[in-house]
GROMACS .gro file of C-alpha atoms in nm:
model
  179
    1MET     CA    1  -2.490   0.415   0.259
    2THR     CA    2  -2.226   0.399  -0.015
    3SER     CA    3  -2.192   0.191  -0.326
    4THR     CA    4  -1.915  -0.024  -0.184
    5SER     CA    5  -1.958  -0.339   0.015
    6PRO     CA    6  -1.919  -0.281   0.388
    7GLY     CA    7  -1.577  -0.366   0.522
    8ARG     CA    8  -1.420  -0.434   0.182
    9PRO     CA    9  -1.088  -0.257   0.122
   10ASN     CA   10  -1.103  -0.009  -0.161
   11PRO     CA   11  -0.783  -0.013  -0.367
   12GLY     CA   12  -0.954   0.178  -0.650
   13ARG     CA   13  -0.982   0.504  -0.457
   14PRO     CA   14  -0.797   0.802  -0.602
   15SER     CA   15  -0.456   0.861  -0.448
   16PRO     CA   16  -0.424   1.135  -0.185
   17GLY     CA   17  -0.247   1.360  -0.437
   18ARG     CA   18  -0.533   1.327  -0.680
   19PRO     CA   19  -0.844   1.522  -0.578
   20SER     CA   20  -1.184   1.370  -0.632
   21ALA     CA   21  -1.402   1.556  -0.884
   22GLY     CA   22  -1.690   1.514  -0.642
   23LEU     CA   23  -1.523   1.735  -0.381
   24PRO     CA   24  -1.715   1.581  -0.089
   25ALA     CA   25  -1.555   1.821   0.163
   26ALA     CA   26  -1.688   2.126  -0.025
   27LEU     CA   27  -1.976   2.332   0.107
   28PRO     CA   28  -2.308   2.224  -0.047
   29THR     CA   29  -2.333   2.539  -0.263
   30GLU     CA   30  -1.978   2.497  -0.395
   31LEU     CA   31  -2.037   2.130  -0.467
   32LEU     CA   32  -2.369   2.203  -0.638
   33ASN     CA   33  -2.204   2.466  -0.858
   34GLU     CA   34  -1.924   2.225  -0.955
   35LEU     CA   35  -2.167   1.942  -1.037
   36ILE     CA   36  -2.386   2.175  -1.247
   37ALA     CA   37  -2.077   2.305  -1.429
   38GLN     CA   38  -1.968   1.948  -1.507
   39GLU     CA   39  -2.302   1.869  -1.669
   40ARG     CA   40  -2.296   2.187  -1.877
   41ARG     CA   41  -1.937   2.119  -1.986
   42LEU     CA   42  -1.981   1.749  -2.070
   43ILE     CA   43  -2.233   1.773  -2.352
   44LEU     CA   44  -2.130   1.557  -2.647
   45PRO     CA   45  -2.163   1.638  -3.019
   46ARG     CA   46  -2.303   1.287  -3.083
   47PHE     CA   47  -2.323   0.946  -2.919
   48THR     CA   48  -2.320   0.630  -3.129
   49HIS     CA   49  -2.279   0.260  -3.052
   50GLU     CA   50  -1.911   0.299  -3.137
   51ASP     CA   51  -1.886   0.592  -2.896
   52ALA     CA   52  -2.039   0.377  -2.621
   53TRP     CA   53  -1.773   0.113  -2.684
   54ALA     CA   54  -1.494   0.375  -2.681
   55LEU     CA   55  -1.620   0.539  -2.360
   56GLY     CA   56  -1.674   0.204  -2.192
   57SER     CA   57  -1.327   0.086  -2.292
   58LEU     CA   58  -1.178   0.409  -2.159
   59LEU     CA   59  -1.357   0.357  -1.826
   60VAL     CA   60  -1.237  -0.003  -1.806
   61GLY     CA   61  -0.880   0.113  -1.870
   62LEU     CA   62  -0.897   0.383  -1.601
   63ALA     CA   63  -1.053   0.141  -1.351
   64ARG     CA   64  -0.792  -0.128  -1.423
   65GLU     CA   65  -0.508   0.122  -1.374
   66ARG     CA   66  -0.645   0.180  -1.022
   67ASP     CA   67  -0.747  -0.178  -0.946
   68ALA     CA   68  -1.097  -0.040  -0.894
   69PRO     CA   69  -1.355  -0.314  -0.824
   70VAL     CA   70  -1.631  -0.157  -1.033
   71ALA     CA   71  -1.910  -0.245  -1.268
   72ILE     CA   72  -1.970  -0.012  -1.564
   73ASP     CA   73  -2.290   0.039  -1.760
   74ILE     CA   74  -2.367   0.263  -2.059
   75ARG     CA   75  -2.717   0.306  -2.201
   76ARG     CA   76  -2.887   0.498  -2.476
   77GLY     CA   77  -3.252   0.514  -2.383
   78ALA     CA   78  -3.357   0.170  -2.266
   79GLN     CA   79  -3.083  -0.008  -2.463
   80GLN     CA   80  -2.771  -0.126  -2.281
   81LEU     CA   81  -2.478  -0.052  -2.514
   82PHE     CA   82  -2.192  -0.148  -2.281
   83HIS     CA   83  -2.149  -0.341  -1.958
   84CYS     CA   84  -1.840  -0.465  -1.779
   85ALA     CA   85  -1.786  -0.608  -1.432
   86LEU     CA   86  -1.427  -0.596  -1.314
   87PRO     CA   87  -1.275  -0.826  -1.052
   88GLY     CA   88  -1.399  -0.740  -0.704
   89SER     CA   89  -1.737  -0.616  -0.823
   90SER     CA   90  -2.052  -0.816  -0.756
   91ALA     CA   91  -2.417  -0.845  -0.847
   92ASP     CA   92  -2.482  -0.582  -0.579
   93ASN     CA   93  -2.301  -0.332  -0.802
   94ASP     CA   94  -2.540  -0.414  -1.087
   95ALA     CA   95  -2.833  -0.342  -0.853
   96TRP     CA   96  -2.675  -0.009  -0.754
   97ILE     CA   97  -2.624   0.073  -1.124
   98ASP     CA   98  -2.994   0.016  -1.193
   99ARG     CA   99  -3.102   0.233  -0.900
  100LYS     CA  100  -2.863   0.519  -0.981
  101ARG     CA  101  -2.945   0.506  -1.353
  102ARG     CA  102  -3.316   0.543  -1.277
  103VAL     CA  103  -3.239   0.871  -1.099
  104VAL     CA  104  -3.069   1.003  -1.415
  105GLU     CA  105  -3.363   0.886  -1.626
  106ARG     CA  106  -3.616   1.054  -1.396
  107TYR     CA  107  -3.434   1.382  -1.324
  108GLY     CA  108  -3.211   1.424  -1.633
  109GLU     CA  109  -2.918   1.503  -1.402
  110SER     CA  110  -2.639   1.305  -1.241
  111SER     CA  111  -2.736   1.091  -0.945
  112TYR     CA  112  -2.475   1.275  -0.735
  113LEU     CA  113  -2.622   1.616  -0.826
  114VAL     CA  114  -2.974   1.501  -0.738
  115GLY     CA  115  -2.863   1.365  -0.400
  116THR     CA  116  -2.656   1.677  -0.330
  117ARG     CA  117  -2.955   1.903  -0.403
  118PHE     CA  118  -3.155   1.719  -0.135
  119ARG     CA  119  -2.867   1.737   0.115
  120ALA     CA  120  -2.825   2.112   0.046
  121LYS     CA  121  -3.189   2.154   0.152
  122GLY     CA  122  -3.115   1.981   0.482
  123THR     CA  123  -3.282   1.652   0.395
  124THR     CA  124  -3.204   1.336   0.202
  125PHE     CA  125  -3.331   1.190  -0.121
  126GLU     CA  126  -3.463   0.887   0.069
  127GLU     CA  127  -3.660   1.106   0.314
  128SER     CA  128  -3.802   1.362   0.073
  129SER     CA  129  -3.818   1.236  -0.286
  130ARG     CA  130  -4.124   1.018  -0.225
  131LEU     CA  131  -3.958   0.755  -0.446
  132ASP     CA  132  -3.892   0.394  -0.344
  133PRO     CA  133  -3.525   0.366  -0.230
  134ASP     CA  134  -3.527   0.005  -0.349
  135VAL     CA  135  -3.580   0.140  -0.702
  136TYR     CA  136  -3.397   0.478  -0.696
  137ALA     CA  137  -3.061   0.576  -0.544
  138ALA     CA  138  -2.936   0.935  -0.559
  139HIS     CA  139  -2.577   0.828  -0.489
  140GLY     CA  140  -2.287   0.933  -0.709
  141GLY     CA  141  -2.189   0.731  -1.012
  142ALA     CA  142  -2.460   0.778  -1.277
  143PHE     CA  143  -2.413   1.065  -1.522
  144PRO     CA  144  -2.639   1.175  -1.807
  145ILE     CA  145  -2.517   1.137  -2.160
  146ALA     CA  146  -2.631   1.464  -2.317
  147VAL     CA  147  -2.599   1.536  -2.687
  148GLU     CA  148  -2.598   1.883  -2.843
  149GLY     CA  149  -2.943   1.964  -2.979
  150ALA     CA  150  -3.097   1.645  -2.838
  151GLY     CA  151  -3.058   1.673  -2.459
  152VAL     CA  152  -3.017   1.370  -2.235
  153ILE     CA  153  -3.024   1.052  -2.443
  154GLY     CA  154  -2.875   0.801  -2.202
  155SER     CA  155  -2.648   0.742  -1.906
  156VAL     CA  156  -2.309   0.614  -1.802
  157THR     CA  157  -2.293   0.454  -1.457
  158ILE     CA  158  -2.022   0.313  -1.232
  159SER     CA  159  -2.066   0.130  -0.903
  160GLY     CA  160  -1.808  -0.009  -0.664
  161LEU     CA  161  -1.633   0.291  -0.508
  162PRO     CA  162  -1.754   0.551  -0.257
  163GLN     CA  163  -2.010   0.770  -0.431
  164ALA     CA  164  -1.785   1.076  -0.483
  165ASP     CA  165  -1.520   0.850  -0.637
  166ASP     CA  166  -1.771   0.671  -0.863
  167HIS     CA  167  -1.883   1.015  -0.985
  168ALA     CA  168  -1.527   1.142  -1.025
  169LEU     CA  169  -1.427   0.843  -1.238
  170VAL     CA  170  -1.724   0.894  -1.473
  171VAL     CA  171  -1.646   1.265  -1.505
  172GLU     CA  172  -1.277   1.200  -1.569
  173ALA     CA  173  -1.361   0.952  -1.844
  174LEU     CA  174  -1.616   1.184  -2.006
  175GLU     CA  175  -1.365   1.470  -2.002
  176GLN     CA  176  -1.101   1.253  -2.172
  177PHE     CA  177  -1.357   1.111  -2.415
  178ARG     CA  178  -1.484   1.457  -2.511
  179SER     CA  179  -1.135   1.598  -2.584
   0.00000   0.00000   0.00000
């Protein structure tokens, strides 16, 4: 199960010359190490309403450059600070956003990292988490917003691409935003 609609072409995928940050072909240990390193590296000095707008706008720009049919959501705690649905996205993407975001809220880690941890143990999140898959989805695309000295204070989530590509787009934007 991916976060794209079945059978829909996906023009927003990264080009073949551009590797996905999710590295789906990597061995589980290598992928886990990369995902953990991303979370350690992408801790922000602060995160304000203005920062949410800037990060959201950056994500919209990156998605538009790629004609990516995504929805984007940024939250601080329970408050939605930014939301955008680009052409080709649907209400299904909003449902995926909610399910992926809940994984970040519960585990304090990216939804892709949580799902990858389960797969590395030879199982799946749906089989072993004991959480309702209609409420939680450990598929790539939701990333914790962590602030120095405060920990995880929110999330940034994308839905509309295959899970590794959703995750990669969030990571790319956070890396640009942080620099």
